[in-house]
mmCIF file with all atom_site columns, C-alpha atoms in Angstrom:
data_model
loop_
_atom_site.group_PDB
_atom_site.id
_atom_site.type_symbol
_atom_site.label_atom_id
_atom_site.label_alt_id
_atom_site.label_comp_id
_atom_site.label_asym_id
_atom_site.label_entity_id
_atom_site.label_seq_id
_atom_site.pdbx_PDB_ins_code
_atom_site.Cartn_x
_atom_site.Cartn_y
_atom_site.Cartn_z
_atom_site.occupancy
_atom_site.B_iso_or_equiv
_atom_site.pdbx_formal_charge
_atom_site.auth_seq_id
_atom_site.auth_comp_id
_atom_site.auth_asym_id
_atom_site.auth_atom_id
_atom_site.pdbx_PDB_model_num
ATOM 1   C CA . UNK M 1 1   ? 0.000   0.000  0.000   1.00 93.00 ? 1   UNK M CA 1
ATOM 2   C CA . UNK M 1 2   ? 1.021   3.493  -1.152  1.00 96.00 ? 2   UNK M CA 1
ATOM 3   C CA . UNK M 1 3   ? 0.870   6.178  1.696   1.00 97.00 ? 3   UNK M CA 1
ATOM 4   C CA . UNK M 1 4   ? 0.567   9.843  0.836   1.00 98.00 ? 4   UNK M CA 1
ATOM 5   C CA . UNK M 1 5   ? 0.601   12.994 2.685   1.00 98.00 ? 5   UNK M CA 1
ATOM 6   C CA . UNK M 1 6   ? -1.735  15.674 1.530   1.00 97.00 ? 6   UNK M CA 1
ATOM 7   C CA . UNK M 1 7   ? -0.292  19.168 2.407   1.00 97.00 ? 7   UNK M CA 1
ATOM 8   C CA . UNK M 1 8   ? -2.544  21.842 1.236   1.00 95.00 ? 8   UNK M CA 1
ATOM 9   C CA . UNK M 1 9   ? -3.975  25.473 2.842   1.00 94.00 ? 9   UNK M CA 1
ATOM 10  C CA . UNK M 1 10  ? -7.393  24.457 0.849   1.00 93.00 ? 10  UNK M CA 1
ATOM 11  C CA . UNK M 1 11  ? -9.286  22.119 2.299   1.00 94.00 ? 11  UNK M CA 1
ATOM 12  C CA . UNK M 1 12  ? -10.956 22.034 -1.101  1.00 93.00 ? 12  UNK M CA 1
ATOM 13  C CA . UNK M 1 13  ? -8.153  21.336 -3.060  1.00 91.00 ? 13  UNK M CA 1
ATOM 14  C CA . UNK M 1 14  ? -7.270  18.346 -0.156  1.00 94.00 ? 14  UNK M CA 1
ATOM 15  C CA . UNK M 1 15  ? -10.795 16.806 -0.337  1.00 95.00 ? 15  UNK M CA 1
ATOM 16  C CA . UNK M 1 16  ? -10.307 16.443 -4.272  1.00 94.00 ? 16  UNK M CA 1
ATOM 17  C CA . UNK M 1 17  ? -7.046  14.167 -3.878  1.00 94.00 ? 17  UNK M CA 1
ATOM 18  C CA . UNK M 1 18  ? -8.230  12.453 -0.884  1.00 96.00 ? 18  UNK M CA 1
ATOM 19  C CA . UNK M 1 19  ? -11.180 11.242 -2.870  1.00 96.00 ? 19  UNK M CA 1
ATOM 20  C CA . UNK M 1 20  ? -9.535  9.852  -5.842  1.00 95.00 ? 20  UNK M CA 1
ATOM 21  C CA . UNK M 1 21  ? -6.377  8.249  -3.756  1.00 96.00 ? 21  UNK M CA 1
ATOM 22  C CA . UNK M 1 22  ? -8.234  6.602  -1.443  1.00 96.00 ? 22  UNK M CA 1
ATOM 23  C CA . UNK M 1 23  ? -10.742 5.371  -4.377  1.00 96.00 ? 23  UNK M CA 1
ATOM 24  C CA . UNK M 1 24  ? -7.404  2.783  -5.261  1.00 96.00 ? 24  UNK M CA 1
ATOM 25  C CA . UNK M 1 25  ? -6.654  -0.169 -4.271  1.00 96.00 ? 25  UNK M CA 1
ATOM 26  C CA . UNK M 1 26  ? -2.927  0.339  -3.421  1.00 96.00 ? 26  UNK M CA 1
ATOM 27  C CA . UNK M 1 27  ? -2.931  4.036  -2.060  1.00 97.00 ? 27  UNK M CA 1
ATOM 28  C CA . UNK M 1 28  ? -4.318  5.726  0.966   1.00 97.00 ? 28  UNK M CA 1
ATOM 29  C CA . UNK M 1 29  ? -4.193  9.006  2.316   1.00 97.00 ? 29  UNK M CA 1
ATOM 30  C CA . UNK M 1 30  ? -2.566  8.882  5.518   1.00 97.00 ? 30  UNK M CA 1
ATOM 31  C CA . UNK M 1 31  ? -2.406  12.347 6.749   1.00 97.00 ? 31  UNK M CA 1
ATOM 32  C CA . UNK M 1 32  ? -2.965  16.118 5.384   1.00 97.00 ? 32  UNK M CA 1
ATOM 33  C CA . UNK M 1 33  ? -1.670  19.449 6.638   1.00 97.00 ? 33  UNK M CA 1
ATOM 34  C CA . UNK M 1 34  ? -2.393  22.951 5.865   1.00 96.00 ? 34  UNK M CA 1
ATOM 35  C CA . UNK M 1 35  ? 0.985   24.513 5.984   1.00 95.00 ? 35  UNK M CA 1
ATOM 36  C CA . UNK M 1 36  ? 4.186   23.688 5.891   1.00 94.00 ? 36  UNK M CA 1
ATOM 37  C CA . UNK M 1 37  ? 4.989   23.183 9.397   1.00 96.00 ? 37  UNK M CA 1
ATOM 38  C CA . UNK M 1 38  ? 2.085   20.939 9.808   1.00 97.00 ? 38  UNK M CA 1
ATOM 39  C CA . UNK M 1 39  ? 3.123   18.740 6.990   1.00 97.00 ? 39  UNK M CA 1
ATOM 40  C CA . UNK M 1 40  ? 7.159   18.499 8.041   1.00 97.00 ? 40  UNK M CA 1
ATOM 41  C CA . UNK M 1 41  ? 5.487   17.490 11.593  1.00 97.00 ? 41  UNK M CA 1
ATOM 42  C CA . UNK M 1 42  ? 3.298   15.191 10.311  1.00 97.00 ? 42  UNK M CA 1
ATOM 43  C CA . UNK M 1 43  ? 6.028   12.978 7.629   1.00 97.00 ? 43  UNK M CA 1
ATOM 44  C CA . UNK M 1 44  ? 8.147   12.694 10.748  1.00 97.00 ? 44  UNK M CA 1
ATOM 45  C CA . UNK M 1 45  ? 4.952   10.799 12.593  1.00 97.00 ? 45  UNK M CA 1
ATOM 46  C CA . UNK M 1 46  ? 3.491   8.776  10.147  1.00 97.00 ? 46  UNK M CA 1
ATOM 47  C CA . UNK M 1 47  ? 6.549   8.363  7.413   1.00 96.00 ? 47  UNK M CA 1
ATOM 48  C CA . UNK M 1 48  ? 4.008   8.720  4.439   1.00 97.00 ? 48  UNK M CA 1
ATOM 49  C CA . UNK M 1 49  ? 5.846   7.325  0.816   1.00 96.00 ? 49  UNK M CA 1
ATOM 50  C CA . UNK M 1 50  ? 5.095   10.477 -1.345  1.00 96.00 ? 50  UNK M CA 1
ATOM 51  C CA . UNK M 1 51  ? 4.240   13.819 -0.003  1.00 96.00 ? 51  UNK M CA 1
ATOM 52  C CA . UNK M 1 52  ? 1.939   16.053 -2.102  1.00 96.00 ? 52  UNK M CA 1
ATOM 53  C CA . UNK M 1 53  ? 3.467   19.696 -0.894  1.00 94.00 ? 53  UNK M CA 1
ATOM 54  C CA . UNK M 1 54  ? 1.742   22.553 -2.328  1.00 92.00 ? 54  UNK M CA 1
ATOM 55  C CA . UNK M 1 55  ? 4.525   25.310 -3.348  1.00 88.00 ? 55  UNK M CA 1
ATOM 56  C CA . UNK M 1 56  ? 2.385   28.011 -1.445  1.00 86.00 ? 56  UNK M CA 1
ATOM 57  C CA . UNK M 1 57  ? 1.478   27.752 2.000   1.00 89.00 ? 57  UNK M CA 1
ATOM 58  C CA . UNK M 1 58  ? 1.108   30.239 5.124   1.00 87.00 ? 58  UNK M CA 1
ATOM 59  C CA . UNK M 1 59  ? 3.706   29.924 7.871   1.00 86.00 ? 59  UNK M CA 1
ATOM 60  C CA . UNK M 1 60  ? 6.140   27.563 6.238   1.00 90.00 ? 60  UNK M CA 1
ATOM 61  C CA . UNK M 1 61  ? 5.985   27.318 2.440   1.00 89.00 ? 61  UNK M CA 1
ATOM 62  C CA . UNK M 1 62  ? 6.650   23.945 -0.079  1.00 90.00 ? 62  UNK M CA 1
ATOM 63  C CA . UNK M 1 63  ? 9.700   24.926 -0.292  1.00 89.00 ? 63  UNK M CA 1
ATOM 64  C CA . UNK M 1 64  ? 11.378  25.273 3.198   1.00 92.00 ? 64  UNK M CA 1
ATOM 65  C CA . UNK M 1 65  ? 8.999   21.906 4.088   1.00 94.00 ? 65  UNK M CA 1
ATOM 66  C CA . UNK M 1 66  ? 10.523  20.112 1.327   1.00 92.00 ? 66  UNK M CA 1
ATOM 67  C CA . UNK M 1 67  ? 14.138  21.296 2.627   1.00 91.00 ? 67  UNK M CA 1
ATOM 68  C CA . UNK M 1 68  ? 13.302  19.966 5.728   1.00 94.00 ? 68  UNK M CA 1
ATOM 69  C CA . UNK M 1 69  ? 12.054  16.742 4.692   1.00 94.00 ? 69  UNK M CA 1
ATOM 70  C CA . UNK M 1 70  ? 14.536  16.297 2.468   1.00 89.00 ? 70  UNK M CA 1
ATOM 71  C CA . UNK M 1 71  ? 17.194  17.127 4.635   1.00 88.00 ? 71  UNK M CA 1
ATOM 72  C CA . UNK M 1 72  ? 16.697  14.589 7.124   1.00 91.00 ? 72  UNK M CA 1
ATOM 73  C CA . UNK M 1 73  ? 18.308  11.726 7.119   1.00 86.00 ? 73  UNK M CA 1
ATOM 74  C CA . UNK M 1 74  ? 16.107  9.982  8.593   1.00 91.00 ? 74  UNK M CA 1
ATOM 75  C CA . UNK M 1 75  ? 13.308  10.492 6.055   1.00 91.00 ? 75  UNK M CA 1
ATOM 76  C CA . UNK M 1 76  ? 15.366  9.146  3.322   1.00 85.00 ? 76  UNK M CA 1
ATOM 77  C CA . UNK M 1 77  ? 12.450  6.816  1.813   1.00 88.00 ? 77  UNK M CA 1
ATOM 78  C CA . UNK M 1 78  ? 10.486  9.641  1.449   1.00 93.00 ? 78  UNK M CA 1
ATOM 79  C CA . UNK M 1 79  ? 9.464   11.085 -2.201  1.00 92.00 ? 79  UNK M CA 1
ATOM 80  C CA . UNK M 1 80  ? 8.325   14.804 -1.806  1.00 92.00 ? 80  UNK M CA 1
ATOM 81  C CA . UNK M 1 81  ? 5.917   15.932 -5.204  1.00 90.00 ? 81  UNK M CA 1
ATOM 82  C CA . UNK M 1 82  ? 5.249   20.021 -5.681  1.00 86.00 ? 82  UNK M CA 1
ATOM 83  C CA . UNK M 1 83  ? 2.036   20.946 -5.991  1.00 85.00 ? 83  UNK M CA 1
ATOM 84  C CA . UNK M 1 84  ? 2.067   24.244 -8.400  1.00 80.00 ? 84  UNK M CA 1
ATOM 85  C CA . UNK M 1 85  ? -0.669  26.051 -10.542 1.00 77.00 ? 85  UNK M CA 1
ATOM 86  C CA . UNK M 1 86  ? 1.661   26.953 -13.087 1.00 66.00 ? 86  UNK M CA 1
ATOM 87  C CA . UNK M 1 87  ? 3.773   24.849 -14.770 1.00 59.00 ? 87  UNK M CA 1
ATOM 88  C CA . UNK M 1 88  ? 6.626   26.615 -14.579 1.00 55.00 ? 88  UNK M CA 1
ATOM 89  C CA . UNK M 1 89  ? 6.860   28.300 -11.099 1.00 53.00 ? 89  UNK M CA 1
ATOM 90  C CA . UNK M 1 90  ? 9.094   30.275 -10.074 1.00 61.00 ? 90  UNK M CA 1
ATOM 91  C CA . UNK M 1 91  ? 9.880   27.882 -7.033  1.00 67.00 ? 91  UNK M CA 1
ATOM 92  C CA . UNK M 1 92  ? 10.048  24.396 -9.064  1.00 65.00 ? 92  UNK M CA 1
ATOM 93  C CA . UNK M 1 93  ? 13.821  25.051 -9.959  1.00 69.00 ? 93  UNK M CA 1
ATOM 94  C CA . UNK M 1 94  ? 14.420  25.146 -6.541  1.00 73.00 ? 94  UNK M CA 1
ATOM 95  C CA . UNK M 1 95  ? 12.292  22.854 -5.152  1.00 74.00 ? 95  UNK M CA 1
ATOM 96  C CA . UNK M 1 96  ? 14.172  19.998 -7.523  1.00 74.00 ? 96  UNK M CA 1
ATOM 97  C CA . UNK M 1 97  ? 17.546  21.747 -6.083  1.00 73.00 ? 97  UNK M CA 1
ATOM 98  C CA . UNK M 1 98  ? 16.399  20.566 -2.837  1.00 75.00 ? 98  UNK M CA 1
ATOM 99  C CA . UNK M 1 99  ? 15.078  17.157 -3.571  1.00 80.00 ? 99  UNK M CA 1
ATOM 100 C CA . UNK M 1 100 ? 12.115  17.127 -4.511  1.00 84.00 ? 100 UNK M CA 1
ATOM 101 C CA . UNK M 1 101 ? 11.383  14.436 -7.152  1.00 83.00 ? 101 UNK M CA 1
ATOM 102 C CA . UNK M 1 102 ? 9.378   16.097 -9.282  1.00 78.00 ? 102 UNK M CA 1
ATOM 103 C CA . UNK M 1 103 ? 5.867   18.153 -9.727  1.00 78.00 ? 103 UNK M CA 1
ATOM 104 C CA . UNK M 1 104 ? 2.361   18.303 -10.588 1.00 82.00 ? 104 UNK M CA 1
ATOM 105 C CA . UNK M 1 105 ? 0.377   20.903 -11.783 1.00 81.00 ? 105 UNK M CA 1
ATOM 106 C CA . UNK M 1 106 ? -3.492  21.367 -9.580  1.00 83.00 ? 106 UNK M CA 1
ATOM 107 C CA . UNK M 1 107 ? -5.397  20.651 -12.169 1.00 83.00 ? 107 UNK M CA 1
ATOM 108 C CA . UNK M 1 108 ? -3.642  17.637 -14.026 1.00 83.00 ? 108 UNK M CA 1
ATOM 109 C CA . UNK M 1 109 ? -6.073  14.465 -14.911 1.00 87.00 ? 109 UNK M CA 1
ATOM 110 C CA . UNK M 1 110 ? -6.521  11.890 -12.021 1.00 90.00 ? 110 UNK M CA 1
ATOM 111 C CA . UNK M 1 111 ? -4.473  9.550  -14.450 1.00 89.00 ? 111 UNK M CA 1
ATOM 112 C CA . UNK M 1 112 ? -1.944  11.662 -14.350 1.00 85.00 ? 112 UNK M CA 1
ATOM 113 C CA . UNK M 1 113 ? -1.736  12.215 -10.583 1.00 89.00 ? 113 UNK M CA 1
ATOM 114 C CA . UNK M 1 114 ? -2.315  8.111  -9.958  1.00 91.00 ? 114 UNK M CA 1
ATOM 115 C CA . UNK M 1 115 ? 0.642   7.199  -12.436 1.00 87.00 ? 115 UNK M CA 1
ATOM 116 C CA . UNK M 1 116 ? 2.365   9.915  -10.705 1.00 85.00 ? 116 UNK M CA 1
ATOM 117 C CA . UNK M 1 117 ? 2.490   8.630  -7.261  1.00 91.00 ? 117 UNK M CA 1
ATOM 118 C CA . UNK M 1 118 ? 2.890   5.380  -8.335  1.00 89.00 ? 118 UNK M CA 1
ATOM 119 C CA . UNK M 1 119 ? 5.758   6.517  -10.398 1.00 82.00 ? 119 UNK M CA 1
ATOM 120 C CA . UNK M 1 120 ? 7.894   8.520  -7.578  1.00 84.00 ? 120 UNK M CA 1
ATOM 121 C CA . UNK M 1 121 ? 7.733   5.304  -5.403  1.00 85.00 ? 121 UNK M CA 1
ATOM 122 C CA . UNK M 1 122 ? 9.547   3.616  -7.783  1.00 77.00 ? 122 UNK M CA 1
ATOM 123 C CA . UNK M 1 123 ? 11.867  5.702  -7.728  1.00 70.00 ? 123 UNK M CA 1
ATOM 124 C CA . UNK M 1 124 ? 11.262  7.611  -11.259 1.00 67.00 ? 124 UNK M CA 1
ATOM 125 C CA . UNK M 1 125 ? 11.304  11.642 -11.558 1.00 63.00 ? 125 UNK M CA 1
ATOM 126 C CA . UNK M 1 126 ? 7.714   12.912 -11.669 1.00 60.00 ? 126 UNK M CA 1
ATOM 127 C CA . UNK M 1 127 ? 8.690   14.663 -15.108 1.00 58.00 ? 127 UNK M CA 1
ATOM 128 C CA . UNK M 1 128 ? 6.667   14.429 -18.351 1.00 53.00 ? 128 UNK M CA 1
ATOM 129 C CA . UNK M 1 129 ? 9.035   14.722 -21.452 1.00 50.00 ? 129 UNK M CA 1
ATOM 130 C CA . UNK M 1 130 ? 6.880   17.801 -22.115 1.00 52.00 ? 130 UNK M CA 1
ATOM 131 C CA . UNK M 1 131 ? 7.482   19.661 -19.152 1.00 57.00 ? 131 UNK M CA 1
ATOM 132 C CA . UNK M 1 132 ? 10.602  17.976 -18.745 1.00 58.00 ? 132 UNK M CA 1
ATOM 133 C CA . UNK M 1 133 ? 12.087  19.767 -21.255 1.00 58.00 ? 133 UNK M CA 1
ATOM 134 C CA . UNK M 1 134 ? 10.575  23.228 -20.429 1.00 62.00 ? 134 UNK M CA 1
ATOM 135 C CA . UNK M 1 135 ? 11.975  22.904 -17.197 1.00 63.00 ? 135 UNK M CA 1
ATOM 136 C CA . UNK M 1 136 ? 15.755  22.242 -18.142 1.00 61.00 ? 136 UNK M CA 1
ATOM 137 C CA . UNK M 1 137 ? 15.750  25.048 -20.506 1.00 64.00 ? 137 UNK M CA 1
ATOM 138 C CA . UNK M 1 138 ? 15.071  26.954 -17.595 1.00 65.00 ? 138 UNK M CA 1
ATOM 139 C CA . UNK M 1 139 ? 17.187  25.430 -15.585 1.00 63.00 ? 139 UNK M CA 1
ATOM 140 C CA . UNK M 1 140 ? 19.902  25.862 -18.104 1.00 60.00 ? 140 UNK M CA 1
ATOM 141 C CA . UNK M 1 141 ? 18.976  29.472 -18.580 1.00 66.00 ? 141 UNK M CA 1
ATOM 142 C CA . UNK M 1 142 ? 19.770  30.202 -14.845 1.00 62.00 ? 142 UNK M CA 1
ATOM 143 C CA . UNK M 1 143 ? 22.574  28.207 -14.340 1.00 58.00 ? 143 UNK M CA 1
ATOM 144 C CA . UNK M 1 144 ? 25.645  29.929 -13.100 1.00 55.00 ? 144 UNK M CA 1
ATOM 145 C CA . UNK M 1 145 ? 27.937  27.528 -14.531 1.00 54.00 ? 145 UNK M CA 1
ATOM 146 C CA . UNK M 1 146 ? 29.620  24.380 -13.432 1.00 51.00 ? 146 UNK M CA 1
ATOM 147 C CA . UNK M 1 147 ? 30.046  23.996 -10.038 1.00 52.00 ? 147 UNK M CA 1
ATOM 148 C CA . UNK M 1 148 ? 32.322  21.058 -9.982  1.00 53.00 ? 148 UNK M CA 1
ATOM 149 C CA . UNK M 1 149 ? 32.446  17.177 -11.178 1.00 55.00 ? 149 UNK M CA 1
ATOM 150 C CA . UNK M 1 150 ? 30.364  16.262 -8.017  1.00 60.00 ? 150 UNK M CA 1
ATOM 151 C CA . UNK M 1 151 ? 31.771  12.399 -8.309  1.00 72.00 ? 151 UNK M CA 1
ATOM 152 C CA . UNK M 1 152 ? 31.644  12.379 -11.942 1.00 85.00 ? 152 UNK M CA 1
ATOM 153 C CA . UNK M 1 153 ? 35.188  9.992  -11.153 1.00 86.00 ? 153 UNK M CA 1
ATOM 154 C CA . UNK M 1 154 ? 32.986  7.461  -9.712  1.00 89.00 ? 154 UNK M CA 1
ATOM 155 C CA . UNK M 1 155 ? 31.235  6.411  -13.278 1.00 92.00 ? 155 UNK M CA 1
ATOM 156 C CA . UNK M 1 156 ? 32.165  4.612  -15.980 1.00 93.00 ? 156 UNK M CA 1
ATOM 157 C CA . UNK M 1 157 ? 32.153  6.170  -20.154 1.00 93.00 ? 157 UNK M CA 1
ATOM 158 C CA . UNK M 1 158 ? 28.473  4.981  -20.663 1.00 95.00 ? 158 UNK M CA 1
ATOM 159 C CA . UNK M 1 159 ? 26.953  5.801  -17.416 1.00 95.00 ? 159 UNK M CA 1
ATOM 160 C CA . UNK M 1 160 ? 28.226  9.396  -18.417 1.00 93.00 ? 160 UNK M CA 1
ATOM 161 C CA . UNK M 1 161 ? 26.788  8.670  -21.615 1.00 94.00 ? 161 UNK M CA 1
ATOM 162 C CA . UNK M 1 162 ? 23.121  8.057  -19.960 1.00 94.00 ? 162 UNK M CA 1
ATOM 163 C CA . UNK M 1 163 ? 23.425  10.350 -17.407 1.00 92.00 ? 163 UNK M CA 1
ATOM 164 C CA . UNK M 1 164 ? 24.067  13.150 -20.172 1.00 90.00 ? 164 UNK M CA 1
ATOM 165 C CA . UNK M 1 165 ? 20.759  11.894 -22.068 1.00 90.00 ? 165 UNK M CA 1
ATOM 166 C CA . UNK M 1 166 ? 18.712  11.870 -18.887 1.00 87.00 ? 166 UNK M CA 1
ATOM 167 C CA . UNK M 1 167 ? 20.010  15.795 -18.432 1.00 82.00 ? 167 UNK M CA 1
ATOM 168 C CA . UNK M 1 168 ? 18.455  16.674 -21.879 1.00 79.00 ? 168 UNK M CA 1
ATOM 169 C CA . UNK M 1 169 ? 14.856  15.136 -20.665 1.00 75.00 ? 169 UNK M CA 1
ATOM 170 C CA . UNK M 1 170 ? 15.327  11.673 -22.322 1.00 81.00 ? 170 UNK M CA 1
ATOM 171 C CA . UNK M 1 171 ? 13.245  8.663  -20.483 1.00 81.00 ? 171 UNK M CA 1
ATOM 172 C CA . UNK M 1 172 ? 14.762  5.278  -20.650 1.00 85.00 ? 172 UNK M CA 1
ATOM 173 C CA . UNK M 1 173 ? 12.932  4.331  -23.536 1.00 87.00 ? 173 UNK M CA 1
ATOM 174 C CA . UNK M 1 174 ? 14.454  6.834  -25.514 1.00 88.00 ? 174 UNK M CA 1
ATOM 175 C CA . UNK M 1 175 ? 17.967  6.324  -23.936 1.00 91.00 ? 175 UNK M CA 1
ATOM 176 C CA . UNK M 1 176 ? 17.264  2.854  -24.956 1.00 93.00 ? 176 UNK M CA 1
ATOM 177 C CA . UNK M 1 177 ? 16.756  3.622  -28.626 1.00 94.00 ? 177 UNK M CA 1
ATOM 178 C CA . UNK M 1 178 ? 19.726  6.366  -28.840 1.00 94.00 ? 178 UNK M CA 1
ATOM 179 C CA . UNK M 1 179 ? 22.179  3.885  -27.521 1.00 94.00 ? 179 UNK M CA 1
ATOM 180 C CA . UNK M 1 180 ? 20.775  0.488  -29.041 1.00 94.00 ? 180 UNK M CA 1
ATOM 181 C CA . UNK M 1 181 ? 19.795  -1.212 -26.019 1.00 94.00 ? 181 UNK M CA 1
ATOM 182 C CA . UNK M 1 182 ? 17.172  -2.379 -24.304 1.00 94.00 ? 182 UNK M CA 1
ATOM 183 C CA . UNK M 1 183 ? 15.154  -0.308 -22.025 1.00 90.00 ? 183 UNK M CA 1
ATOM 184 C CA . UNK M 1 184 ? 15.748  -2.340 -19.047 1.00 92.00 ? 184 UNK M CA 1
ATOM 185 C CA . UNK M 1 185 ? 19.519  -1.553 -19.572 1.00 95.00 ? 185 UNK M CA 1
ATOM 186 C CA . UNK M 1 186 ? 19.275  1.948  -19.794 1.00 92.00 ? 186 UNK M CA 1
ATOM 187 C CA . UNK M 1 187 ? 17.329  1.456  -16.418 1.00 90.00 ? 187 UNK M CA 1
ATOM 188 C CA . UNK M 1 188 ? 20.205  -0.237 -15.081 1.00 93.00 ? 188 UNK M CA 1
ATOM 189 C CA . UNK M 1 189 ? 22.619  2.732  -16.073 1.00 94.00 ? 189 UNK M CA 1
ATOM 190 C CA . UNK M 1 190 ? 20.607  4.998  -14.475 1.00 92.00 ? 190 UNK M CA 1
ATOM 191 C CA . UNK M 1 191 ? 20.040  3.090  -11.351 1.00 90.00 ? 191 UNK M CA 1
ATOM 192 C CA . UNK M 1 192 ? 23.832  2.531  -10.930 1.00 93.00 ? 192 UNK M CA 1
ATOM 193 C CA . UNK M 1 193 ? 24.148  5.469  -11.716 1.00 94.00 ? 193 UNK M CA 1
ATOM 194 C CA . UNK M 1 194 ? 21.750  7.296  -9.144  1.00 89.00 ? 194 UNK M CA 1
ATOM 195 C CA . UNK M 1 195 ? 23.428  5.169  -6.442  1.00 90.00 ? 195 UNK M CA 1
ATOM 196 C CA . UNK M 1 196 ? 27.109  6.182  -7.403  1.00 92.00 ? 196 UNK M CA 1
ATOM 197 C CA . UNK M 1 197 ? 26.142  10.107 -7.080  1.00 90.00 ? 197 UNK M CA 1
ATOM 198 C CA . UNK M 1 198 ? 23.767  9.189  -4.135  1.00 85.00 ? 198 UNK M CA 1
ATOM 199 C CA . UNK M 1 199 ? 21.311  11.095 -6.349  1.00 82.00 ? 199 UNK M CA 1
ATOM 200 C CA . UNK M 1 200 ? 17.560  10.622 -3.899  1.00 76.00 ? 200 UNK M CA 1
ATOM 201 C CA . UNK M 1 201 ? 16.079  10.326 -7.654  1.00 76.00 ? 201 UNK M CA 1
ATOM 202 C CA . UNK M 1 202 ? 16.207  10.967 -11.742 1.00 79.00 ? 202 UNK M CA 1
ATOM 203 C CA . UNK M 1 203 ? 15.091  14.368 -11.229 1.00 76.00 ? 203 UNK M CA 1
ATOM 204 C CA . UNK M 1 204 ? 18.276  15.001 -9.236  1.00 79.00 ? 204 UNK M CA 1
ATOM 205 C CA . UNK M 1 205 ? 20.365  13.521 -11.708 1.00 83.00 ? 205 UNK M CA 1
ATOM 206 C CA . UNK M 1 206 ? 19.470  16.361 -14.269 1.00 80.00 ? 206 UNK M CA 1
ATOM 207 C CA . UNK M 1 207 ? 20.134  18.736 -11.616 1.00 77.00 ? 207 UNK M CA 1
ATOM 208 C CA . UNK M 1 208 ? 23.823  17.165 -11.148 1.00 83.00 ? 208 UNK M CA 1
ATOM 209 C CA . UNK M 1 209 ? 24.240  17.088 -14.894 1.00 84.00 ? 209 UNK M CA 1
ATOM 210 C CA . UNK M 1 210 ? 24.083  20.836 -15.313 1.00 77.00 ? 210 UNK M CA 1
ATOM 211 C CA . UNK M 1 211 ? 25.971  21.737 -11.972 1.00 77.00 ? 211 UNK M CA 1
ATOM 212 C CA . UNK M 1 212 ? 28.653  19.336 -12.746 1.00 81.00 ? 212 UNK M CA 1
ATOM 213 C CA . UNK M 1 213 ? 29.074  20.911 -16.756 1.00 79.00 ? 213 UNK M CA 1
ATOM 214 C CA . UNK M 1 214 ? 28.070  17.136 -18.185 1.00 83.00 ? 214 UNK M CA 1
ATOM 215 C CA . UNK M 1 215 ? 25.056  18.779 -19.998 1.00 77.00 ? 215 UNK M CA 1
ATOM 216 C CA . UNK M 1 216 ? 25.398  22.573 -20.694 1.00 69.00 ? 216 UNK M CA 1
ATOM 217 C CA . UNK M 1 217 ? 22.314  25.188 -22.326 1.00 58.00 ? 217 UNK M CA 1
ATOM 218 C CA . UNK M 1 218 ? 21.877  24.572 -26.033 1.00 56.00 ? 218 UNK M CA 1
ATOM 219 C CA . UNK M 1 219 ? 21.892  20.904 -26.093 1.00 50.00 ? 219 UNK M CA 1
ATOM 220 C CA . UNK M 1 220 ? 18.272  20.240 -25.996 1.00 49.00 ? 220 UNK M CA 1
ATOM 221 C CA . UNK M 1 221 ? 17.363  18.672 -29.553 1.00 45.00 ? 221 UNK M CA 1
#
């Protein structure tokens, strides 16, 4: 069983998720909180899997929660989604900066928000190719430069290979079909890979990609 945090100011907004998550078989709500405080408070009691954290939120915001969570050690296991109602916010950049594994805008389709929770405990980036790619140009446009090789040593030629191709928005599938191998391989590389840069997820992993100089602005094709 999947267990997610709601953390919301509108109850509205809350009620709405609550009903379709706890409508499945293998998810149930297992807490929600109206600020950020309240939901940092609450993931250290009940150790939900995926956190829905709104971006804006009285007393502590998304943001600082999601540093929080994210920070502790001991909430490791712990997959932290942003909430936004814009797909680009202003905060998102950040947010994935701190760990966050990915985010959702309010009014996506229920599919979308079910294959999304599923998807973050399985360790995958909650990033559609669309938005993926809106994000990193972003990303790319407000980068300050490379930061350092961040344990770039650690990996072999091809896991710099995939780790490049998942900094440019590419899923596994497509990693699979630049490189000629399956898609369970590329999976593999990325997994190693993740573990090697103790990257929480694949959302992280683009991060890491631009702050290390692997992937630099202008190489989205």
């Amino acid at each position: 069983m999947i267990r997610v945090l709601l953390a919301d100011d509108q109850l509205l907004v809350r009620a709405g998720f609550r009903a379709l998550l706890d409508a499945q078989p293998d998810i149930e709500v297992a807490g929600e909180a109206a600020d950020g405080d309240e939901a940092v408070a609450l993931v250290r009691e009940l150790r939900p899997d995926v956190v829905l954290m709104d971006i804006r939120m009285p007393r502590l915001d998304g943001l600082a929660a999601t540093r929080a969570i994210t920070g502790d050690n001991g909430l490791g296991d712990v997959r932290v989604v942003m909430l936004t109602t814009f797909e680009l916010d202003e905060y998102v950049f950040e947010a994935i900066r701190a760990g966050a594994s990915g985010f959702l805008v309010k009014d996506t389709e229920p599919e979308e928000l079910l294959r999304a929770v599923r998807a973050v405990v399985d360790g995958d980036a909650l990033l559609s190719p669309g938005v993926t790619r809106r994000l990193i140009e972003e990303f790319a446009a407000r980068s300050k430069g490379p930061a350092g090789p961040h344990g770039l040593d650690e990996l072999t030629e091809r896991e710099r290979e995939v780790m490049a191709l998942v900094g440019i928005g590419l899923s596994n599938e497509e990693i699979a079909r630049r490189l000629v191998v399956s898609p369970l391989t590329a999976k593999t590389h990325v997994s190693r890979t993740m573990v090697k840069l103790g990257a929480r997820d694949r959302a992280q992993l683009v991060v890491l990609a631009y702050e290390s100089g692997l992937v630099r602005p202008g190489w989205l094709g």
